[in-house]
Amino acid sequence: MVAVSGLPEFWKEFSSLGQEVDYFVTARLFDGTPAVWPQELDYIRWRHLVAAELGVDPMAVQLVGSARLGYSMNPRKNFRRFHEGSDLDIAVISSELFEKAWGELREMIEDEFFSRNKSYLRKLVFEECIALDIVLPRLSFGEQWSRSRDLFIQDLGSAFRNCEVNYRLYRNHASLRSYQVKSVNIARDRAIEEGIHHG
């Protein structure tokens, strides 16, 4: 399967929102229903399910990434469009859980298991974001969150059966916004470099 870039689609949406990075983040990443959401499923209800399973407030749960926009904001993935093998990226905003995970991570980061990922993990913690894909099984709440993934996919139906759920834990809303703004800036710059902004 050839991955189709979503960069032209990004630029079209970005332009329709006045080419304002911060406004794009609010309008497309934090408000409304995700682009690839099943019509029959209520996104707010799904967020409540996720929040209840993870033990956080529903306002602390956001679907981000290609499932949210319909295309990836990651240049390493060539901004490709969402497809059946794409991940569902769930952002969880909780200062309490962030502090807990950070404390546990500080103890385990010296473990040989994480030796290849130390700089990556430190960078994310510095940005007040913890990607839980690597460390989740070793966190005190990891087992419960891992079990919950299947429930989240099951509730979405067969179109999402092959999707993997990834969590990112953010210290606060400002750190989530900052992370997303960086991604939009990168996509904007790439669209300009590639001349897509003229099309």
PDB file of C-alpha atoms in Angstrom:
ATOM      1  CA  MET A   1       0.000   0.000   0.000  1.00  0.00           C
ATOM      2  CA  VAL A   2       1.393   3.390  -1.013  1.00  0.00           C
ATOM      3  CA  ALA A   3       1.129   5.966   1.757  1.00  0.00           C
ATOM      4  CA  VAL A   4      -0.659   9.073   0.516  1.00  0.00           C
ATOM      5  CA  SER A   5       0.561  12.339   2.007  1.00  0.00           C
ATOM      6  CA  GLY A   6      -1.997  14.410   3.836  1.00  0.00           C
ATOM      7  CA  LEU A   7       0.129  17.564   3.554  1.00  0.00           C
ATOM      8  CA  PRO A   8      -2.045  19.115   0.786  1.00  0.00           C
ATOM      9  CA  GLU A   9      -5.132  18.463   2.922  1.00  0.00           C
ATOM     10  CA  PHE A  10      -3.400  20.040   5.926  1.00  0.00           C
ATOM     11  CA  TRP A  11      -2.536  23.138   3.902  1.00  0.00           C
ATOM     12  CA  LYS A  12      -6.104  23.484   2.631  1.00  0.00           C
ATOM     13  CA  GLU A  13      -7.512  23.300   6.184  1.00  0.00           C
ATOM     14  CA  PHE A  14      -4.739  25.501   7.574  1.00  0.00           C
ATOM     15  CA  SER A  15      -5.445  28.142   4.917  1.00  0.00           C
ATOM     16  CA  SER A  16      -9.207  27.984   5.506  1.00  0.00           C
ATOM     17  CA  LEU A  17      -8.509  28.839   9.160  1.00  0.00           C
ATOM     18  CA  GLY A  18      -6.465  31.925   8.284  1.00  0.00           C
ATOM     19  CA  GLN A  19      -3.054  30.221   8.481  1.00  0.00           C
ATOM     20  CA  GLU A  20      -2.979  30.871  12.234  1.00  0.00           C
ATOM     21  CA  VAL A  21      -1.108  28.051  13.975  1.00  0.00           C
ATOM     22  CA  ASP A  22      -2.638  28.464  17.435  1.00  0.00           C
ATOM     23  CA  TYR A  23      -6.161  28.790  16.040  1.00  0.00           C
ATOM     24  CA  PHE A  24      -5.666  25.679  13.880  1.00  0.00           C
ATOM     25  CA  VAL A  25      -4.635  23.721  16.997  1.00  0.00           C
ATOM     26  CA  THR A  26      -7.773  24.851  18.841  1.00  0.00           C
ATOM     27  CA  ALA A  27     -10.193  24.356  15.955  1.00  0.00           C
ATOM     28  CA  ARG A  28      -8.898  21.085  14.537  1.00  0.00           C
ATOM     29  CA  LEU A  29      -7.186  19.322  17.443  1.00  0.00           C
ATOM     30  CA  PHE A  30      -9.175  20.321  20.514  1.00  0.00           C
ATOM     31  CA  ASP A  31     -12.728  21.067  19.324  1.00  0.00           C
ATOM     32  CA  GLY A  32     -15.258  19.036  17.399  1.00  0.00           C
ATOM     33  CA  THR A  33     -15.262  15.432  16.322  1.00  0.00           C
ATOM     34  CA  PRO A  34     -12.208  13.637  14.900  1.00  0.00           C
ATOM     35  CA  ALA A  35     -12.050  13.385  11.105  1.00  0.00           C
ATOM     36  CA  VAL A  36     -12.174   9.588  10.944  1.00  0.00           C
ATOM     37  CA  TRP A  37     -14.740   9.061  13.679  1.00  0.00           C
ATOM     38  CA  PRO A  38     -17.534   6.576  13.008  1.00  0.00           C
ATOM     39  CA  GLN A  39     -20.758   8.497  12.440  1.00  0.00           C
ATOM     40  CA  GLU A  40     -22.772   6.251  14.721  1.00  0.00           C
ATOM     41  CA  LEU A  41     -20.518   6.680  17.712  1.00  0.00           C
ATOM     42  CA  ASP A  42     -20.658   9.678  19.997  1.00  0.00           C
ATOM     43  CA  TYR A  43     -17.126  11.004  20.490  1.00  0.00           C
ATOM     44  CA  ILE A  44     -17.977  12.619  23.816  1.00  0.00           C
ATOM     45  CA  ARG A  45     -19.398   9.347  25.129  1.00  0.00           C
ATOM     46  CA  TRP A  46     -16.251   7.519  23.977  1.00  0.00           C
ATOM     47  CA  ARG A  47     -14.088  10.093  25.784  1.00  0.00           C
ATOM     48  CA  HIS A  48     -16.126   9.443  28.931  1.00  0.00           C
ATOM     49  CA  LEU A  49     -15.495   5.705  28.569  1.00  0.00           C
ATOM     50  CA  VAL A  50     -11.758   6.289  28.131  1.00  0.00           C
ATOM     51  CA  ALA A  51     -11.646   8.687  31.086  1.00  0.00           C
ATOM     52  CA  ALA A  52     -13.548   6.302  33.368  1.00  0.00           C
ATOM     53  CA  GLU A  53     -11.242   3.412  32.461  1.00  0.00           C
ATOM     54  CA  LEU A  54      -8.092   5.487  32.977  1.00  0.00           C
ATOM     55  CA  GLY A  55      -9.296   7.235  36.124  1.00  0.00           C
ATOM     56  CA  VAL A  56      -9.148  10.804  34.793  1.00  0.00           C
ATOM     57  CA  ASP A  57     -11.624  13.586  34.030  1.00  0.00           C
ATOM     58  CA  PRO A  58     -13.226  13.359  30.541  1.00  0.00           C
ATOM     59  CA  MET A  59     -11.907  16.841  29.717  1.00  0.00           C
ATOM     60  CA  ALA A  60      -8.413  15.398  30.219  1.00  0.00           C
ATOM     61  CA  VAL A  61      -8.787  13.010  27.265  1.00  0.00           C
ATOM     62  CA  GLN A  62      -8.159  14.044  23.657  1.00  0.00           C
ATOM     63  CA  LEU A  63      -7.739  11.973  20.534  1.00  0.00           C
ATOM     64  CA  VAL A  64      -4.834  13.491  18.584  1.00  0.00           C
ATOM     65  CA  GLY A  65      -2.743  12.535  15.562  1.00  0.00           C
ATOM     66  CA  SER A  66      -3.947  11.136  12.257  1.00  0.00           C
ATOM     67  CA  ALA A  67      -7.225   9.800  13.672  1.00  0.00           C
ATOM     68  CA  ARG A  68      -8.047  13.330  14.781  1.00  0.00           C
ATOM     69  CA  LEU A  69      -7.099  15.161  11.595  1.00  0.00           C
ATOM     70  CA  GLY A  70      -7.352  12.444   8.959  1.00  0.00           C
ATOM     71  CA  TYR A  71      -3.599  12.741   8.315  1.00  0.00           C
ATOM     72  CA  SER A  72      -0.421  12.572  10.372  1.00  0.00           C
ATOM     73  CA  MET A  73       1.486  15.660  11.471  1.00  0.00           C
ATOM     74  CA  ASN A  74       4.682  13.610  11.678  1.00  0.00           C
ATOM     75  CA  PRO A  75       7.212  14.319   8.898  1.00  0.00           C
ATOM     76  CA  ARG A  76       8.868  10.915   9.509  1.00  0.00           C
ATOM     77  CA  LYS A  77       5.553   9.381   8.459  1.00  0.00           C
ATOM     78  CA  ASN A  78       5.419  11.714   5.441  1.00  0.00           C
ATOM     79  CA  PHE A  79       2.236  13.311   6.834  1.00  0.00           C
ATOM     80  CA  ARG A  80       0.380  10.245   5.535  1.00  0.00           C
ATOM     81  CA  ARG A  81      -3.355   9.947   5.677  1.00  0.00           C
ATOM     82  CA  PHE A  82      -5.082   7.842   8.294  1.00  0.00           C
ATOM     83  CA  HIS A  83      -5.437   4.215   7.176  1.00  0.00           C
ATOM     84  CA  GLU A  84      -6.566   0.942   8.721  1.00  0.00           C
ATOM     85  CA  GLY A  85      -3.133   0.283  10.239  1.00  0.00           C
ATOM     86  CA  SER A  86      -2.791   3.745  11.783  1.00  0.00           C
ATOM     87  CA  ASP A  87      -2.557   4.241  15.528  1.00  0.00           C
ATOM     88  CA  LEU A  88      -5.097   5.894  17.765  1.00  0.00           C
ATOM     89  CA  ASP A  89      -3.142   8.435  19.786  1.00  0.00           C
ATOM     90  CA  ILE A  90      -4.789   9.343  23.075  1.00  0.00           C
ATOM     91  CA  ALA A  91      -3.505  12.383  24.939  1.00  0.00           C
ATOM     92  CA  VAL A  92      -4.161  12.272  28.685  1.00  0.00           C
ATOM     93  CA  ILE A  93      -3.700  15.501  30.630  1.00  0.00           C
ATOM     94  CA  SER A  94      -3.096  14.992  34.345  1.00  0.00           C
ATOM     95  CA  SER A  95      -0.522  16.716  36.522  1.00  0.00           C
ATOM     96  CA  GLU A  96      -1.056  14.085  39.227  1.00  0.00           C
ATOM     97  CA  LEU A  97      -0.438  11.116  36.909  1.00  0.00           C
ATOM     98  CA  PHE A  98       2.403  12.938  35.178  1.00  0.00           C
ATOM     99  CA  GLU A  99       4.176  13.462  38.514  1.00  0.00           C
ATOM    100  CA  LYS A 100       3.585   9.835  39.467  1.00  0.00           C
ATOM    101  CA  ALA A 101       4.887   8.528  36.123  1.00  0.00           C
ATOM    102  CA  TRP A 102       7.824  10.957  36.204  1.00  0.00           C
ATOM    103  CA  GLY A 103       8.822   9.703  39.662  1.00  0.00           C
ATOM    104  CA  GLU A 104       8.641   6.079  38.527  1.00  0.00           C
ATOM    105  CA  LEU A 105      10.439   6.899  35.279  1.00  0.00           C
ATOM    106  CA  ARG A 106      13.324   8.545  37.140  1.00  0.00           C
ATOM    107  CA  GLU A 107      13.919   5.267  38.942  1.00  0.00           C
ATOM    108  CA  MET A 108      13.656   3.038  35.874  1.00  0.00           C
ATOM    109  CA  ILE A 109      15.509   5.202  33.326  1.00  0.00           C
ATOM    110  CA  GLU A 110      18.839   3.865  34.568  1.00  0.00           C
ATOM    111  CA  ASP A 111      17.672   0.321  33.784  1.00  0.00           C
ATOM    112  CA  GLU A 112      19.552  -1.278  30.885  1.00  0.00           C
ATOM    113  CA  PHE A 113      16.195  -1.954  29.203  1.00  0.00           C
ATOM    114  CA  PHE A 114      15.859   1.793  28.504  1.00  0.00           C
ATOM    115  CA  SER A 115      19.506   2.510  27.643  1.00  0.00           C
ATOM    116  CA  ARG A 116      18.768   3.067  23.919  1.00  0.00           C
ATOM    117  CA  ASN A 117      15.833   5.361  24.670  1.00  0.00           C
ATOM    118  CA  LYS A 118      17.237   7.510  27.490  1.00  0.00           C
ATOM    119  CA  SER A 119      17.704  10.711  25.512  1.00  0.00           C
ATOM    120  CA  TYR A 120      14.281  10.329  23.863  1.00  0.00           C
ATOM    121  CA  LEU A 121      12.566   9.818  27.224  1.00  0.00           C
ATOM    122  CA  ARG A 122      14.434  12.714  28.831  1.00  0.00           C
ATOM    123  CA  LYS A 123      13.496  15.016  25.933  1.00  0.00           C
ATOM    124  CA  LEU A 124       9.819  14.154  26.264  1.00  0.00           C
ATOM    125  CA  VAL A 125       9.805  14.618  30.032  1.00  0.00           C
ATOM    126  CA  PHE A 126      11.506  17.985  29.524  1.00  0.00           C
ATOM    127  CA  GLU A 127       8.626  18.907  27.182  1.00  0.00           C
ATOM    128  CA  GLU A 128       6.191  17.776  29.917  1.00  0.00           C
ATOM    129  CA  CYS A 129       5.046  14.853  27.813  1.00  0.00           C
ATOM    130  CA  ILE A 130       5.639  11.184  28.506  1.00  0.00           C
ATOM    131  CA  ALA A 131       5.162   8.778  25.600  1.00  0.00           C
ATOM    132  CA  LEU A 132       3.903   5.684  27.340  1.00  0.00           C
ATOM    133  CA  ASP A 133       4.536   3.248  24.484  1.00  0.00           C
ATOM    134  CA  ILE A 134       7.930   2.226  25.877  1.00  0.00           C
ATOM    135  CA  VAL A 135       7.368   2.549  29.621  1.00  0.00           C
ATOM    136  CA  LEU A 136       3.687   1.694  30.142  1.00  0.00           C
ATOM    137  CA  PRO A 137       4.195  -1.970  31.126  1.00  0.00           C
ATOM    138  CA  ARG A 138       6.554  -0.888  33.908  1.00  0.00           C
ATOM    139  CA  LEU A 139       4.403   1.866  35.429  1.00  0.00           C
ATOM    140  CA  SER A 140       2.176   1.199  38.435  1.00  0.00           C
ATOM    141  CA  PHE A 141      -0.964   2.017  36.406  1.00  0.00           C
ATOM    142  CA  GLY A 142       0.369   0.387  33.224  1.00  0.00           C
ATOM    143  CA  GLU A 143      -1.393  -2.955  33.493  1.00  0.00           C
ATOM    144  CA  GLN A 144      -4.838  -1.384  33.824  1.00  0.00           C
ATOM    145  CA  TRP A 145      -4.209   1.094  30.991  1.00  0.00           C
ATOM    146  CA  SER A 146      -2.898  -1.699  28.752  1.00  0.00           C
ATOM    147  CA  ARG A 147      -6.003  -3.833  29.336  1.00  0.00           C
ATOM    148  CA  SER A 148      -8.237  -0.859  28.561  1.00  0.00           C
ATOM    149  CA  ARG A 149      -6.863  -0.501  25.025  1.00  0.00           C
ATOM    150  CA  ASP A 150      -8.862  -3.457  23.710  1.00  0.00           C
ATOM    151  CA  LEU A 151     -12.064  -2.066  25.191  1.00  0.00           C
ATOM    152  CA  PHE A 152     -11.514   1.291  23.461  1.00  0.00           C
ATOM    153  CA  ILE A 153     -10.997  -0.369  20.068  1.00  0.00           C
ATOM    154  CA  GLN A 154     -13.887  -2.798  20.555  1.00  0.00           C
ATOM    155  CA  ASP A 155     -16.242   0.097  21.227  1.00  0.00           C
ATOM    156  CA  LEU A 156     -15.245   1.704  17.911  1.00  0.00           C
ATOM    157  CA  GLY A 157     -16.084  -1.256  15.712  1.00  0.00           C
ATOM    158  CA  SER A 158     -14.457  -3.237  12.926  1.00  0.00           C
ATOM    159  CA  ALA A 159     -13.025  -0.261  10.999  1.00  0.00           C
ATOM    160  CA  PHE A 160     -10.559   0.294  13.847  1.00  0.00           C
ATOM    161  CA  ARG A 161      -9.820  -3.362  14.650  1.00  0.00           C
ATOM    162  CA  ASN A 162      -6.204  -3.174  13.408  1.00  0.00           C
ATOM    163  CA  CYS A 163      -5.436   0.106  15.143  1.00  0.00           C
ATOM    164  CA  GLU A 164      -3.099   0.213  18.095  1.00  0.00           C
ATOM    165  CA  VAL A 165      -3.793   2.605  20.970  1.00  0.00           C
ATOM    166  CA  ASN A 166      -0.896   4.786  22.099  1.00  0.00           C
ATOM    167  CA  TYR A 167      -0.997   7.022  25.144  1.00  0.00           C
ATOM    168  CA  ARG A 168       0.875  10.253  25.770  1.00  0.00           C
ATOM    169  CA  LEU A 169       0.690  11.716  29.228  1.00  0.00           C
ATOM    170  CA  TYR A 170       0.908  15.513  29.497  1.00  0.00           C
ATOM    171  CA  ARG A 171       1.535  17.530  32.651  1.00  0.00           C
ATOM    172  CA  ASN A 172      -1.090  20.148  31.720  1.00  0.00           C
ATOM    173  CA  HIS A 173      -3.086  21.595  28.828  1.00  0.00           C
ATOM    174  CA  ALA A 174      -0.336  24.107  28.035  1.00  0.00           C
ATOM    175  CA  SER A 175       2.180  21.309  27.425  1.00  0.00           C
ATOM    176  CA  LEU A 176      -0.267  19.481  25.124  1.00  0.00           C
ATOM    177  CA  ARG A 177      -0.948  22.692  23.189  1.00  0.00           C
ATOM    178  CA  SER A 178       2.779  23.453  22.933  1.00  0.00           C
ATOM    179  CA  TYR A 179       3.488  19.963  21.577  1.00  0.00           C
ATOM    180  CA  GLN A 180       0.722  20.295  18.965  1.00  0.00           C
ATOM    181  CA  VAL A 181       1.775  23.831  17.968  1.00  0.00           C
ATOM    182  CA  LYS A 182       5.284  22.524  17.236  1.00  0.00           C
ATOM    183  CA  SER A 183       3.819  19.848  14.952  1.00  0.00           C
ATOM    184  CA  VAL A 184       1.667  22.351  13.069  1.00  0.00           C
ATOM    185  CA  ASN A 185       4.655  24.680  12.628  1.00  0.00           C
ATOM    186  CA  ILE A 186       6.660  21.796  11.142  1.00  0.00           C
ATOM    187  CA  ALA A 187       3.826  20.867   8.754  1.00  0.00           C
ATOM    188  CA  ARG A 188       3.360  24.508   7.719  1.00  0.00           C
ATOM    189  CA  ASP A 189       7.069  24.898   7.015  1.00  0.00           C
ATOM    190  CA  ARG A 190       7.189  21.637   5.046  1.00  0.00           C
ATOM    191  CA  ALA A 191       4.171  22.657   2.944  1.00  0.00           C
ATOM    192  CA  ILE A 192       5.913  25.929   2.102  1.00  0.00           C
ATOM    193  CA  GLU A 193       9.214  24.161   1.315  1.00  0.00           C
ATOM    194  CA  GLU A 194       7.453  21.717  -1.012  1.00  0.00           C
ATOM    195  CA  GLY A 195       5.482  24.459  -2.744  1.00  0.00           C
ATOM    196  CA  ILE A 196       2.128  23.053  -1.637  1.00  0.00           C
ATOM    197  CA  HIS A 197       1.131  26.494  -0.378  1.00  0.00           C
ATOM    198  CA  HIS A 198       0.894  27.647  -4.012  1.00  0.00           C
ATOM    199  CA  GLY A 199      -1.495  24.878  -5.019  1.00  0.00           C
TER     200      GLY A 199
END
